[in-house]
Amino acid sequence: NPMAEITRFVHHHFRHFNSAALVDAADAYVRHLDGGGYMFVTLAGAMSTGELGLSLAEMIRQGKVHGICCTGANLEEDVFNLVAHDHYVRIPGYRHLTAADEEALLARHLNRVTDTCIPEEEAIRRIERAVLDEWTRADGQGERYFPHEFFYRILKSGALKKYYQIDPKDSWLVAACEKNLPIFVPGWEDSTLGNIYSSHVITGDVKNVHTVRTGIEYMVELAAWYQANCRQHSIGFFQIGGGIAGDFPICVVPMLEQDLQIRDIPRWGYFCQISDSTTSYGSYSGAVPNEKITWGKLSADTPKFIIESDATIVAPLIFACVLGQ
């Protein structure tokens, strides 16, 4: 099968250390799905600006992802890239920028994420105008929606279609919207649009601060989703980076078991984390999987993998293996 070139390559060359962990995690992901399992993916960092949609969107379309938890930045930045890709500026020599160089980028309204600058006017303001229409309409009608639901409404309305600058098949949020995939966005207020929403509440454009539903309600929704699925399907946890995108959703299991006293809640059935965080100093991102056993998140026999590497390299390779490419 000529399509399986990537899978063959990694199985031949990736034999030790982080590369072996990558192959083991990919093979176990396939086994988990083949056994009727679901996979829950979490996105931290700047994965959307890193254009992970190029591989993640196909994973969603082919039913290899069943739910996503991401930061507010990853939710919005996939759509920023969708409408403003041609205006992004790549800075390959970003390590050598002086403070004055950074000020010059600011003056051009270019907000830098490592080697890539997000164009404020073409990306952020264009989306602000579209989403503000939805916020104020919902606000005026006394309706409330989650951040991802506002994006689903905008994408389904076609209001942004004329601005698309990439093939929409490379947007993971478009793929998620087409599948009506469950998305959970804890700490959404810590995002560009979260800041913009705050500004519109302050000016009075949005009268009810609760028009956009946020974190606690997301946990209530996640608890319902997990309970609705966990007895028919073992639910795996594929974590890209650390932070709130990973820590918030993984806690739904101990919350159901310990706080709600539900005795037959299965733990997560697979766990993989791609991270380059130092495994020390008490950081969540640097906690090794076994630590999660003591919190009631994973069990002793949950397949566990940690790949200490760059997710922009690792995730597309794992996804290619899962897709049989």
Coordinates of C-alpha atoms in Angstrom, one line a residue:
N1 CA 0.0 0.0 0.0
P2 CA 1.8 3.2 -1.2
M3 CA -0.4 5.2 1.2
A4 CA 1.3 3.6 4.2
E5 CA 4.7 5.2 3.5
I6 CA 4.8 7.4 6.6
T7 CA 3.7 4.5 8.9
R8 CA 6.3 2.2 7.3
F9 CA 9.0 4.9 7.7
V10 CA 8.4 5.6 11.4
H11 CA 8.1 1.9 12.2
H12 CA 11.4 1.2 10.5
H13 CA 13.4 4.2 11.8
F14 CA 11.8 5.2 15.1
R15 CA 13.1 2.4 17.4
H16 CA 14.4 4.1 20.6
F17 CA 13.8 6.9 23.1
N18 CA 11.2 9.5 22.1
S19 CA 10.8 8.1 18.6
A20 CA 10.0 4.6 20.0
A21 CA 7.5 6.2 22.4
L22 CA 5.9 7.9 19.4
V23 CA 5.4 4.5 17.6
D24 CA 4.1 2.8 20.7
A25 CA 1.6 5.6 21.4
A26 CA 0.4 5.6 17.7
D27 CA 0.0 1.8 17.7
A28 CA -1.9 1.9 21.0
Y29 CA -4.1 4.7 19.7
V30 CA -5.1 2.4 16.7
R31 CA -5.7 -0.5 19.1
H32 CA -7.8 1.7 21.3
L33 CA -10.0 2.7 18.4
D34 CA -10.1 -0.8 16.9
G35 CA -11.4 -2.0 20.3
G36 CA -14.4 0.4 20.1
G37 CA -12.7 3.2 22.1
Y38 CA -13.2 6.9 21.8
M39 CA -10.4 9.5 21.8
F40 CA -10.5 12.8 23.5
V41 CA -7.8 15.3 22.3
T42 CA -6.5 18.3 24.2
L43 CA -4.7 21.3 22.6
A44 CA -2.5 23.6 24.6
G45 CA 0.2 25.9 23.3
A46 CA -0.2 27.6 19.9
M47 CA -1.1 24.5 17.9
S48 CA -3.6 26.3 15.7
T49 CA -1.1 28.9 14.7
G50 CA 1.3 26.0 14.2
E51 CA -1.3 24.9 11.6
L52 CA -2.1 21.5 13.2
G53 CA -5.4 21.6 11.4
L54 CA -3.5 20.2 8.4
S55 CA -3.5 16.8 10.1
L56 CA -6.0 17.2 12.9
A57 CA -8.9 18.1 10.6
E58 CA -8.6 14.7 8.7
M59 CA -8.5 12.9 12.1
I60 CA -11.8 14.5 13.0
R61 CA -13.4 13.8 9.6
Q62 CA -12.4 10.1 9.7
G63 CA -13.9 9.7 13.2
K64 CA -10.5 9.2 15.0
V65 CA -11.3 12.1 17.5
H66 CA -14.5 12.2 19.5
G67 CA -14.1 15.3 21.6
I68 CA -11.7 18.2 22.0
C69 CA -10.6 20.4 24.9
C70 CA -8.6 23.4 23.9
T71 CA -7.6 26.8 25.1
G72 CA -9.4 29.9 23.9
A73 CA -6.3 30.8 21.9
N74 CA -6.4 27.5 19.9
L75 CA -10.2 27.9 19.3
E76 CA -9.8 31.4 17.8
E77 CA -6.4 31.0 16.1
D78 CA -7.6 28.2 13.8
V79 CA -10.2 30.6 12.5
F80 CA -7.7 33.6 12.3
N81 CA -5.6 31.4 10.1
L82 CA -8.6 30.4 8.0
V83 CA -9.4 34.0 7.1
A84 CA -6.0 35.7 7.2
H85 CA -3.4 33.1 6.2
D86 CA -1.9 35.2 3.4
H87 CA -1.2 38.1 5.8
Y88 CA 0.7 36.1 8.4
V89 CA 4.4 36.9 8.5
R90 CA 7.0 34.2 9.3
I91 CA 10.1 35.2 11.1
P92 CA 12.6 32.3 10.7
G93 CA 15.3 34.2 12.7
Y94 CA 13.0 35.0 15.6
R95 CA 15.7 34.1 18.1
H96 CA 17.8 37.0 17.0
L97 CA 15.2 39.8 17.2
T98 CA 16.1 42.8 19.3
A99 CA 13.6 44.6 21.5
A100 CA 13.5 47.3 18.9
D101 CA 12.7 44.7 16.2
E102 CA 9.8 43.5 18.4
E103 CA 8.5 47.1 18.7
A104 CA 8.7 47.5 14.9
L105 CA 6.5 44.3 14.6
L106 CA 4.0 45.8 17.0
A107 CA 3.9 49.0 15.0
R108 CA 2.9 46.9 12.0
H109 CA 0.2 45.3 14.1
L110 CA 1.9 41.9 13.9
N111 CA 1.5 39.8 17.1
R112 CA 4.3 37.3 17.3
V113 CA 4.0 33.6 18.2
T114 CA 7.5 32.2 18.1
D115 CA 8.3 32.3 14.3
T116 CA 4.9 33.4 13.1
C117 CA 3.1 36.8 13.4
I118 CA -0.7 37.0 13.5
P119 CA -1.9 40.1 11.6
E120 CA -4.2 42.1 13.9
E121 CA -6.5 43.8 11.3
E122 CA -7.0 40.9 8.9
A123 CA -7.3 38.2 11.5
I124 CA -8.4 39.5 14.9
R125 CA -10.5 42.5 13.9
R126 CA -12.2 40.6 11.0
I127 CA -13.3 37.8 13.4
E128 CA -14.2 40.4 16.1
R129 CA -16.8 42.0 13.7
A130 CA -18.3 38.6 12.9
V131 CA -18.4 37.3 16.5
L132 CA -19.6 40.6 17.9
D133 CA -22.7 40.4 15.7
E134 CA -23.5 37.0 17.2
W135 CA -22.7 38.1 20.8
T136 CA -25.0 41.1 20.6
R137 CA -27.8 39.2 18.8
A138 CA -27.8 36.5 21.5
D139 CA -27.5 39.1 24.2
G140 CA -30.5 41.0 22.9
Q141 CA -32.6 37.9 22.8
G142 CA -31.5 36.7 26.2
E143 CA -29.7 33.6 24.7
R144 CA -26.5 32.2 26.0
Y145 CA -23.9 30.0 24.2
F146 CA -20.5 28.5 24.7
P147 CA -17.5 30.1 22.9
H148 CA -17.2 27.1 20.5
E149 CA -21.0 27.3 19.8
F150 CA -20.6 31.0 18.7
F151 CA -17.9 29.9 16.3
Y152 CA -20.1 27.0 15.0
R153 CA -22.9 29.5 14.4
I154 CA -20.6 31.8 12.4
L155 CA -19.1 29.0 10.4
K156 CA -22.5 27.5 9.6
S157 CA -23.9 31.0 8.6
G158 CA -21.2 31.3 5.8
A159 CA -20.5 34.9 7.0
L160 CA -16.7 34.3 6.7
K161 CA -16.6 32.2 3.5
K162 CA -15.7 35.1 1.3
Y163 CA -12.6 35.7 3.5
Y164 CA -11.2 32.1 3.4
Q165 CA -7.5 32.1 2.5
I166 CA -6.8 28.4 3.0
D167 CA -8.7 25.3 1.9
P168 CA -11.3 24.9 4.6
K169 CA -10.5 21.2 4.8
D170 CA -7.2 22.2 6.6
S171 CA -9.2 24.0 9.4
W172 CA -9.8 21.6 12.3
L173 CA -12.6 23.8 13.6
V174 CA -14.4 23.6 10.3
A175 CA -14.1 19.8 10.4
A176 CA -15.3 19.8 14.1
C177 CA -18.2 22.1 13.1
E178 CA -19.3 19.7 10.3
K179 CA -19.3 16.8 12.8
N180 CA -20.8 18.9 15.5
L181 CA -17.9 17.6 17.7
P182 CA -18.2 18.3 21.4
I183 CA -15.6 21.0 22.3
F184 CA -14.7 22.3 25.8
V185 CA -12.8 25.6 26.2
P186 CA -11.8 26.1 29.8
G187 CA -10.4 29.5 30.7
W188 CA -11.7 31.0 27.5
E189 CA -11.4 34.4 29.1
D190 CA -7.7 34.0 28.7
S191 CA -7.7 34.6 25.0
T192 CA -7.8 37.5 22.5
L193 CA -11.5 37.2 22.0
G194 CA -12.0 36.8 25.8
N195 CA -10.3 40.2 26.2
I196 CA -12.4 41.7 23.4
Y197 CA -15.5 40.3 24.9
S198 CA -14.6 41.9 28.2
S199 CA -14.1 45.2 26.4
H200 CA -17.6 45.0 24.9
V201 CA -19.1 44.2 28.4
I202 CA -17.3 47.3 29.8
T203 CA -18.6 49.5 27.0
G204 CA -22.1 48.1 27.4
D205 CA -22.3 46.6 23.8
V206 CA -23.0 43.3 25.7
K207 CA -25.4 43.8 28.6
N208 CA -25.3 40.4 30.2
V209 CA -21.7 39.2 31.0
H210 CA -23.0 35.6 31.0
T211 CA -24.1 35.7 27.3
V212 CA -20.9 33.7 26.7
R213 CA -21.0 30.6 28.9
T214 CA -17.7 29.6 30.4
G215 CA -15.7 27.2 32.6
I216 CA -17.9 25.7 35.3
E217 CA -20.7 25.2 32.8
Y218 CA -18.2 23.5 30.5
M219 CA -17.3 21.1 33.3
V220 CA -21.0 20.3 33.8
E221 CA -21.3 19.6 30.1
L222 CA -18.2 17.5 30.1
A223 CA -19.5 15.4 33.0
A224 CA -22.7 14.7 31.1
W225 CA -20.7 13.8 27.9
Y226 CA -18.3 11.5 29.7
Q227 CA -21.2 9.7 31.5
A228 CA -23.1 9.3 28.3
N229 CA -20.2 7.6 26.5
C230 CA -17.8 6.0 29.0
R231 CA -19.8 2.8 29.6
Q232 CA -20.2 1.9 25.9
H233 CA -16.7 3.2 24.8
S234 CA -13.4 3.3 26.7
I235 CA -12.4 7.0 26.4
G236 CA -8.7 7.7 25.7
F237 CA -6.9 11.0 26.5
F238 CA -4.4 12.4 23.9
Q239 CA -2.8 15.5 25.4
I240 CA -0.8 17.9 23.3
G241 CA 1.1 20.2 25.7
G242 CA 0.0 20.7 29.3
G243 CA -1.8 23.6 31.1
I244 CA -5.5 24.0 31.5
A245 CA -6.4 22.3 28.2
G246 CA -5.1 19.0 29.7
D247 CA -5.7 19.5 33.4
F248 CA -9.3 20.7 33.3
P249 CA -10.8 17.8 31.3
I250 CA -8.8 14.9 32.8
C251 CA -10.2 15.9 36.2
V252 CA -13.8 15.0 35.1
V253 CA -13.2 11.4 36.1
P254 CA -12.1 12.0 39.8
M255 CA -14.9 14.7 40.0
L256 CA -17.5 12.1 39.0
E257 CA -16.1 9.4 41.3
Q258 CA -15.0 11.4 44.4
D259 CA -17.2 14.5 44.4
L260 CA -20.4 13.0 43.0
Q261 CA -19.7 9.6 44.6
I262 CA -20.5 7.7 41.4
R263 CA -18.9 4.3 42.0
D264 CA -18.8 2.7 38.5
I265 CA -17.1 5.5 36.5
P266 CA -14.3 4.0 34.3
R267 CA -11.0 5.9 34.3
W268 CA -9.5 7.2 31.1
G269 CA -8.6 4.1 29.0
Y270 CA -5.5 5.4 27.2
F271 CA -3.2 8.3 27.9
C272 CA -0.5 10.0 25.8
Q273 CA 1.1 13.3 26.4
I274 CA 3.4 15.1 24.0
S275 CA 5.4 17.6 26.0
D276 CA 8.8 19.1 26.3
S277 CA 8.2 20.4 29.8
T278 CA 10.8 19.6 32.4
T279 CA 9.5 16.8 34.6
S280 CA 10.1 18.5 37.9
Y281 CA 9.3 21.5 40.0
G282 CA 5.7 20.6 40.6
S283 CA 4.4 21.7 37.2
Y284 CA 1.3 20.0 35.8
S285 CA 2.7 19.9 32.3
G286 CA 5.8 18.1 33.6
A287 CA 4.0 15.5 35.7
V288 CA 4.6 11.9 34.4
P289 CA 1.5 9.8 33.8
N290 CA 1.9 7.6 36.9
E291 CA 1.3 10.7 39.1
K292 CA -2.2 10.7 37.6
I293 CA -3.0 7.3 39.2
T294 CA -2.9 8.9 42.7
W295 CA -5.5 11.5 41.6
G296 CA -7.9 8.8 40.3
K297 CA -7.5 9.9 36.7
L298 CA -5.7 6.8 35.3
S299 CA -5.5 3.3 36.5
A300 CA -2.4 1.1 36.9
D301 CA -3.2 -0.8 33.7
T302 CA -4.1 2.3 31.5
P303 CA -1.7 2.3 28.5
K304 CA 0.5 5.4 29.2
F305 CA 2.9 7.2 26.9
I306 CA 4.9 10.4 27.3
I307 CA 6.8 11.8 24.3
E308 CA 9.2 14.5 25.3
S309 CA 9.5 16.4 22.0
D310 CA 7.9 19.1 19.9
A311 CA 4.2 18.5 19.2
T312 CA 4.5 20.2 15.8
I313 CA 6.8 17.3 14.8
V314 CA 5.2 14.5 16.8
A315 CA 1.5 15.0 16.4
P316 CA 1.3 14.9 12.6
L317 CA 3.4 11.7 12.5
I318 CA 1.1 10.0 15.0
F319 CA -2.0 11.2 13.2
A320 CA -0.5 9.9 9.9
C321 CA 0.0 6.4 11.5
V322 CA -3.5 6.4 13.0
L323 CA -4.9 7.4 9.5
G324 CA -2.8 4.6 7.9
Q325 CA -0.9 7.0 5.7

